[in-house]
Coordinates of C-alpha atoms in Angstrom, one line a residue:
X842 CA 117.8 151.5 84.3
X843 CA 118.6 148.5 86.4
X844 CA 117.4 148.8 90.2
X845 CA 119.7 147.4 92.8
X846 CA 118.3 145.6 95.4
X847 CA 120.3 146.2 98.9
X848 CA 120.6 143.5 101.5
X849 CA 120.9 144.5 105.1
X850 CA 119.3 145.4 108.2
X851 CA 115.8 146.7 108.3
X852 CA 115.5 150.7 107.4
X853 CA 114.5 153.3 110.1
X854 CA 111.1 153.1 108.5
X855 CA 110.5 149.6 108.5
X856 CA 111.4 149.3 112.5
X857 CA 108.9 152.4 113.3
X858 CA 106.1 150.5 111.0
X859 CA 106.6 147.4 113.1
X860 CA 106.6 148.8 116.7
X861 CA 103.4 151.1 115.3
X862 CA 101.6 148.0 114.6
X863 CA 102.2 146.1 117.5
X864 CA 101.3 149.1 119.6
X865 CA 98.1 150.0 117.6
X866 CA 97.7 145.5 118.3
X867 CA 97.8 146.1 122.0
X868 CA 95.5 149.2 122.2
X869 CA 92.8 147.0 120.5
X870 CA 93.1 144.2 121.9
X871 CA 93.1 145.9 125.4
X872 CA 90.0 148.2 124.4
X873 CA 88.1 145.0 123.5
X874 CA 89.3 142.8 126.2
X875 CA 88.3 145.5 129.1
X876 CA 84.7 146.4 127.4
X877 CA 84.0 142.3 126.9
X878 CA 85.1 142.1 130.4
X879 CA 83.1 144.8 131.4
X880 CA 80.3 143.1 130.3
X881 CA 80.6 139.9 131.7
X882 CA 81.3 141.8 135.4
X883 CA 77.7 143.8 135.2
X884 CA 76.2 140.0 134.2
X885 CA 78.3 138.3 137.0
X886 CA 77.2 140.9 139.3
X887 CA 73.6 140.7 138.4
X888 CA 73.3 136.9 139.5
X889 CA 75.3 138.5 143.0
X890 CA 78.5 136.8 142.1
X891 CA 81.2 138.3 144.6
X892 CA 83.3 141.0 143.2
X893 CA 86.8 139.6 143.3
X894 CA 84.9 136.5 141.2
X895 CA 83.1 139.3 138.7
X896 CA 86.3 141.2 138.4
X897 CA 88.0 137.9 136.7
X898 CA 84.9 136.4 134.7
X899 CA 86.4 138.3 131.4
X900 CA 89.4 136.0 131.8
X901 CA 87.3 132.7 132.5
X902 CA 85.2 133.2 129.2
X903 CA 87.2 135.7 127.0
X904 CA 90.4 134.9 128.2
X905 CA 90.3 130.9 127.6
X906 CA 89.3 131.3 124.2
X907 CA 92.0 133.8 123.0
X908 CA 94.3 131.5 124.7
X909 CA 92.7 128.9 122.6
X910 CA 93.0 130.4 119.7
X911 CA 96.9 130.5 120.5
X912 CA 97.0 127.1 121.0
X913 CA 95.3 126.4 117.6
X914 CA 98.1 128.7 116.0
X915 CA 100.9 126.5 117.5
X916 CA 99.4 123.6 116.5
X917 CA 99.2 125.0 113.1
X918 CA 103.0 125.7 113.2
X919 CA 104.1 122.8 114.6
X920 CA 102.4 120.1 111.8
X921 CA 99.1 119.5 114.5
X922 CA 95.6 119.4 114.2
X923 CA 93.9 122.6 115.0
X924 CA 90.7 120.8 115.6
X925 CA 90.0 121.1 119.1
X926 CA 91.8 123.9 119.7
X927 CA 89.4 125.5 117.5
X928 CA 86.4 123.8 119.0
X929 CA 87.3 125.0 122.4
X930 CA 87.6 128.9 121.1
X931 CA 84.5 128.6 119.6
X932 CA 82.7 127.2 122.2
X933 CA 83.9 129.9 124.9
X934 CA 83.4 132.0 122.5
X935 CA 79.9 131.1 122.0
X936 CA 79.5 131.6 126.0
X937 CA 81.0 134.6 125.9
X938 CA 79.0 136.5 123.5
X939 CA 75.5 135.1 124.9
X940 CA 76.2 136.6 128.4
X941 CA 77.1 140.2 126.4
X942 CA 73.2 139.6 125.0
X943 CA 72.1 139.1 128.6
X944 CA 73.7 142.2 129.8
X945 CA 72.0 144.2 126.8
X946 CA 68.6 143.0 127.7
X947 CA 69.0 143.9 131.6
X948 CA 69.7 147.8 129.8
X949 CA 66.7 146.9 127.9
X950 CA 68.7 148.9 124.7
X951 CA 67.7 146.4 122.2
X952 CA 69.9 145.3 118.9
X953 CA 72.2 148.4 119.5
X954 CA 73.1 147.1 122.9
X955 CA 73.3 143.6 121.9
X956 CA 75.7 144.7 118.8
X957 CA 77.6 147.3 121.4
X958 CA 78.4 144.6 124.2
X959 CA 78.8 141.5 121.7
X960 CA 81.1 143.0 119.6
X961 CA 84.6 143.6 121.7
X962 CA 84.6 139.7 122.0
X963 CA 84.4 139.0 118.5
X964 CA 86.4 141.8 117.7
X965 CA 89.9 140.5 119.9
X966 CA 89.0 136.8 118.4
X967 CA 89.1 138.4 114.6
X968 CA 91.4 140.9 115.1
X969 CA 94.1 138.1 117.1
X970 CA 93.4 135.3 114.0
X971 CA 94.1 137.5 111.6
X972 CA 97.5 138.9 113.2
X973 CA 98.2 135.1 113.6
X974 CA 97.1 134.5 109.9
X975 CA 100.9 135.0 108.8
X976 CA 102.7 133.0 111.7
X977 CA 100.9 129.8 110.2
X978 CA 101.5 130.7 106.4
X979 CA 105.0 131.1 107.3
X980 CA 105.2 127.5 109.3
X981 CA 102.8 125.9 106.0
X982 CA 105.2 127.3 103.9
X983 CA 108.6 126.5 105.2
X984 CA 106.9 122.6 105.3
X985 CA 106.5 123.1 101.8
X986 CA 102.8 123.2 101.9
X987 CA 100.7 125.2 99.5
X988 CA 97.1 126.2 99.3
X989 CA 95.5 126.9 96.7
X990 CA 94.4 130.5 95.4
X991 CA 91.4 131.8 94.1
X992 CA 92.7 133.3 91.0
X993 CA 92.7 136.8 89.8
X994 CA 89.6 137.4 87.5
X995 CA 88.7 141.1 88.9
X996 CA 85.2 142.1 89.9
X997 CA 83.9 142.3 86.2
X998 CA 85.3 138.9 85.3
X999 CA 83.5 137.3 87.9
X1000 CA 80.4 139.3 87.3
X1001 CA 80.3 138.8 83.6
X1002 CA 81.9 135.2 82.8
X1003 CA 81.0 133.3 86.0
X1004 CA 80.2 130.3 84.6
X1005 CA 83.5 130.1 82.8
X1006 CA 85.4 131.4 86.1
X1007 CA 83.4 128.7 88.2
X1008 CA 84.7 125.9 85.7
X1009 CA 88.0 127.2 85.7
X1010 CA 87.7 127.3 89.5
X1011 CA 86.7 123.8 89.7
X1012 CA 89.5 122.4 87.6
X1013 CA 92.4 124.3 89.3
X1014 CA 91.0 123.0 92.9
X1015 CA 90.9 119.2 91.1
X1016 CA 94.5 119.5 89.3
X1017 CA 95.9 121.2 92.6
X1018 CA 94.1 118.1 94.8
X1019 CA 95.6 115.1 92.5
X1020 CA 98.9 116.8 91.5
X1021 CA 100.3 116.8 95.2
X1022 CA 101.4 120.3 95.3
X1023 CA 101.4 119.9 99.0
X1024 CA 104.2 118.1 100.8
X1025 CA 102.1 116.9 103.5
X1026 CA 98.9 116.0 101.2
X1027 CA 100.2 113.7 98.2
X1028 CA 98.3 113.1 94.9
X1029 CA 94.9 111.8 95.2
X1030 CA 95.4 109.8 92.1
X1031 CA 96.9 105.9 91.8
X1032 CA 100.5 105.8 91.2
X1033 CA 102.4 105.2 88.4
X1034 CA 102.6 101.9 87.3
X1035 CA 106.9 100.8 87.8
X1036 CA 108.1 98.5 85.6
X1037 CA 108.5 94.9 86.2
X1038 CA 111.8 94.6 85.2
X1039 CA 112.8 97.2 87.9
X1040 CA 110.8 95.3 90.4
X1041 CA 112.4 91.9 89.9
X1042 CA 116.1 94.0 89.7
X1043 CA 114.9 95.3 93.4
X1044 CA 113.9 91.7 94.3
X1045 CA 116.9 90.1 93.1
X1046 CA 119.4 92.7 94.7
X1047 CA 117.6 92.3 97.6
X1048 CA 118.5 88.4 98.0
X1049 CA 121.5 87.1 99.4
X1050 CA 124.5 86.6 96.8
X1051 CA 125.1 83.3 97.4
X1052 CA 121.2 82.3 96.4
X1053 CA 121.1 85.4 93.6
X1054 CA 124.4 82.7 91.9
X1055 CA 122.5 79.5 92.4
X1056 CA 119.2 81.0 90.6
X1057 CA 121.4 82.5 88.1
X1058 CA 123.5 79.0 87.7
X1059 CA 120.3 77.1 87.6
X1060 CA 118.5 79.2 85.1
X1061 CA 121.2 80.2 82.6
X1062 CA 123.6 76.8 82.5
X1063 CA 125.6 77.4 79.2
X1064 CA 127.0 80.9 81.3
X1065 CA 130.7 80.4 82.6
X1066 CA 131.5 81.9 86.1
X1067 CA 132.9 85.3 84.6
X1068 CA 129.8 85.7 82.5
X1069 CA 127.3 84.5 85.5
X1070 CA 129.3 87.1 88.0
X1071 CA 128.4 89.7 85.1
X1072 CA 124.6 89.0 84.9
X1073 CA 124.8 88.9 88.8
X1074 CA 126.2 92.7 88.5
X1075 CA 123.5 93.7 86.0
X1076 CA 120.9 93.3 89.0
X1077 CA 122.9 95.0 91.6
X1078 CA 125.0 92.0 92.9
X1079 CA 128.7 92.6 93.0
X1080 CA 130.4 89.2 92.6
X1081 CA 133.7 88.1 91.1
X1082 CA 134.0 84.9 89.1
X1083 CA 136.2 83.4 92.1
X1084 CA 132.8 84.0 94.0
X1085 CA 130.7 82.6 91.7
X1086 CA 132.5 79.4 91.8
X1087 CA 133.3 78.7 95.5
X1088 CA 129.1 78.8 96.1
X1089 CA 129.0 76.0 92.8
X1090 CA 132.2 74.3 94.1
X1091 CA 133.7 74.2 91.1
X1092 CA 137.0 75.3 90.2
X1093 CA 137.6 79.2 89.2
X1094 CA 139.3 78.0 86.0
X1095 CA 138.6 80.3 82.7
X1096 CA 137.0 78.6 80.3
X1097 CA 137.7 77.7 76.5
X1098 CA 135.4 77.0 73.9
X1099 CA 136.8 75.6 70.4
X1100 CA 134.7 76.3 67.4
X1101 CA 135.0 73.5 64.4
X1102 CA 136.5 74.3 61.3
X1103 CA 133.5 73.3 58.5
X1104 CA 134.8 70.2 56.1
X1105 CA 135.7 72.0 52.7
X1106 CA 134.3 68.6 51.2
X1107 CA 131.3 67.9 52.5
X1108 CA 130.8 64.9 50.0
X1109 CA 133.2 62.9 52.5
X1110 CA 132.1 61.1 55.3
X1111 CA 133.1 62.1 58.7
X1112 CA 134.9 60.1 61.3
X1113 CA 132.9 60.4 64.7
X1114 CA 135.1 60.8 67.4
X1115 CA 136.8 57.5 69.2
X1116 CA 136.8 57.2 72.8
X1117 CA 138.1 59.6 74.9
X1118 CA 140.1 57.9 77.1
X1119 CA 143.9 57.1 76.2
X1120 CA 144.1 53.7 76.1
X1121 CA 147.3 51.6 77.5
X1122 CA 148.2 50.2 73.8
X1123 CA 149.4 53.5 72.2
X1124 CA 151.9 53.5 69.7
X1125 CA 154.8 54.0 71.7
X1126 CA 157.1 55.5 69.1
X1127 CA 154.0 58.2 68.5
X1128 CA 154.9 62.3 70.1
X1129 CA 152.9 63.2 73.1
X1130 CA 150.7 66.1 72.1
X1131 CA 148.6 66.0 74.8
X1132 CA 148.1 69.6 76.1
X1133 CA 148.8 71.3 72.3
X1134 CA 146.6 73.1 69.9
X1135 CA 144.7 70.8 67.8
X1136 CA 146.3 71.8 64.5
X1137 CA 149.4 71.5 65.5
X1138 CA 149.0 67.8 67.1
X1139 CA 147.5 67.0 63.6
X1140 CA 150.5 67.9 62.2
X1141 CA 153.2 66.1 64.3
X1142 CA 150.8 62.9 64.5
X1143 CA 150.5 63.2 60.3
X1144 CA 154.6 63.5 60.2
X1145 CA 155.2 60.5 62.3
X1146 CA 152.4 58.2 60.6
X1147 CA 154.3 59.2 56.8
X1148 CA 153.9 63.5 55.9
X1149 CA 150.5 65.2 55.5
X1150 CA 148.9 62.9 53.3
X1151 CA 148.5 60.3 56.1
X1152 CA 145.2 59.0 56.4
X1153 CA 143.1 61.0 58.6
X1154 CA 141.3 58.2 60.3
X1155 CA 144.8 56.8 61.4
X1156 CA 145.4 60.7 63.0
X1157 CA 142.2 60.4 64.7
X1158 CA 143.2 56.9 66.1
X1159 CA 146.0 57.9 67.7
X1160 CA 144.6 61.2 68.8
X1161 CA 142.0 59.9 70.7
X1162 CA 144.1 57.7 72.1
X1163 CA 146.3 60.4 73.9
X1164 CA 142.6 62.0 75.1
X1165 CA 142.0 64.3 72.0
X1166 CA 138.9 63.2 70.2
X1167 CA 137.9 65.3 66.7
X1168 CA 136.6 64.3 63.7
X1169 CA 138.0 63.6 60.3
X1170 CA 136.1 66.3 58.6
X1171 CA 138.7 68.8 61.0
X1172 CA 141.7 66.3 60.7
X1173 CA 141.6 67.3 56.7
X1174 CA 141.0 70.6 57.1
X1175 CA 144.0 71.0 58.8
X1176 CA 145.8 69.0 56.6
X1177 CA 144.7 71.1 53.8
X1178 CA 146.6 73.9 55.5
X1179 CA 149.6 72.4 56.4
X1180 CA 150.1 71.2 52.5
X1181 CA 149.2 75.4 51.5
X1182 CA 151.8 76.7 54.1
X1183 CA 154.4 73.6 53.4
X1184 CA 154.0 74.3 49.6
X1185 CA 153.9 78.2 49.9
X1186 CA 156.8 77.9 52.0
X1187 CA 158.4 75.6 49.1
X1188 CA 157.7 78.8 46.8
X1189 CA 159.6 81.0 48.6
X1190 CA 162.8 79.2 49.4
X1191 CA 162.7 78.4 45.5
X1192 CA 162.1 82.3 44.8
X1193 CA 164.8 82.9 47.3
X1194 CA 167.3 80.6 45.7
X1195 CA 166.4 82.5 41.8
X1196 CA 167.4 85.5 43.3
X1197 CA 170.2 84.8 45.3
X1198 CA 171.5 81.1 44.4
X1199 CA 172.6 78.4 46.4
X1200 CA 175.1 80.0 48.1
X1201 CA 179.4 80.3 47.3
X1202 CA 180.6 83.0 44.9
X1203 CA 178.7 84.8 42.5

């Protein structure tokens, strides 16, 4: 059967428990504060201190060092050292309890008397650290601190495997050291090696754009501006390829590349391309194809100079001349395919005409 657990205000039981505690708190600590004080007014006396001062001298030794044991709580709590706050309780401690041995040898009572008037101050120090003990576990935990525990063996394990339980002792303490369980105490041991591809990425994105392009440019120079704003993305740069080439100054024109049709013959020799630049004596009767597809400039040029068996280096002449180098071995290839789509084209009208005749009545 499932138990159901029930969220709400504290029970009856839970409130009496509490104010019990605190009360049986403030009963001791009173008890041990007034017989500590007690002693240190018989001592105080002794040396003919006046009675107002002897009446306070629990607070001036006692006193200081509870309140210094506070103070080392709220340190604790809020992320300080504890150090001299600790110092200082022990120290008035220290006092403390050595005037209690003075007073037991004026009753001349021995160890019992030194135990009986010693004890009340050590007792409100223990009894107040250890009612404090939970304040700083709360404030260690809520930092996400976490100390290590001694684990769970039981009496007999201890007893009977103790070498084994010491070496598991010692490895938990050395895993819980290195593997920064702690918030506030991080692993002992050398970081992780990051990659150095991640590191330059951080570098790079880190530069300003315009000098992220220009490295990019410089070191990758067959990359158009599209494909240089994409590598500029890939390491955390946002740029467009409008961007990319107002910091070149070149125009943000797409780019076209033309790959070359292989020469079905390679036997032939190939016509290396003329110059470049259209020359004032073109043939004047010749189309302008200037600005069309290659293939298709082939084919007007080979029409005018006679059908598609002109000669190819007469097509490259007059190509170049309107600024459209190629070579031969691509001025036949086309060729080639204009004759195969002017001859199939022949087929079909002549299928076309089987089937259907020239025309007129049937």
């Amino acid at each position: 059967m499932q138990q159901t657990t029930h969220h709400g205000p504290p029970s009856n039981s839970t409130a009496t428990s509490a104010i019990g505690w605190n009360a049986a708190m403030a009963l001791v600590r009173t008890a041990a504060a007034a017989m500590a004080g007690w002693s240190l007014y018989v001592v105080a006396r002794h040396y003919d201190t006046p009675r107002p001062f002897a009446l306070v001298s629990g607070l001036v030794f006692d006193g200081v060092a509870y309140l210094c044991l506070r103070a080392a709580t709220e340190a604790v709590r809020a992320n300080r050292s504890a150090v001299a706050p600790v110092l200082a309780t022990i120290a008035m401690a220290s006092v403390s309890i050595y005037l209690n041995l003075v007073h037991a040898r004026f009753t001349g009572g021995g160890r019992p008397a030194e135990v009986l008037y010693a004890a009340p101050a050590v007792a409100l120090l223990l009894v107040s650290a250890i009612a404090w003990t939970a304040e700083r576990a709360a404030a260690k935990a809520q930092r996400g601190e976490t100390p290590m525990r001694l684990p769970t063996y039981g009496a007999f394990g201890w007893l009977l495997a103790r070498e084994q339980a010491i070496t598991n002792l010692r490895e938990r303490a050395v895993a819980h050291v290195t593997s920064g369980a702690s918030a506030t105490h991080q692993p002992a041991s050398a970081p992780a090696r990051r990659d150095h591809r991640a590191v330059l990425r951080e570098k790079f994105a880190e530069m300003d754009p315009s000098d992220a392009i220009q490295i990019s440019a410089a070191s990758n120079p067959n990359l158009n501006n599209a494909e240089l704003a994409d590598l500029c993305a890939d390491y955390g740069i946002t740029v467009t390829a409008l961007d990319v080439a107002l910091v070149l100054g070149q125009r943000a024109v797409p780019s076209i590349t033309l790959d070359r049709v292989p020469d079905p013959s390679p036997a032939r020799g190939q016509q290396p391309a003329l110059n470049r630049v259209m020359r004032r004596d073109a043939t004047a009767d010749m189309p302008q194809v200037k600005g069309l597809p290659t293939a298709q400039a082939i084919t007007l040029i080979a029409e005018q100079l006679g059908g598609l068996n002109a000669d190819p280096k007469a097509i490259a002449k007059e190509l170049a001349l309107q600024d459209m180098a190629t070579d031969t071995g691509y001025i036949r290839t086309a060729l080639s395919r204009a004759r195969a789509e002017e001859k199939a084209t022949e087929q079909q009208r002549a299928e076309h005409e089987r089937r259907h005749g020239n025309g007129g009545y049937a």
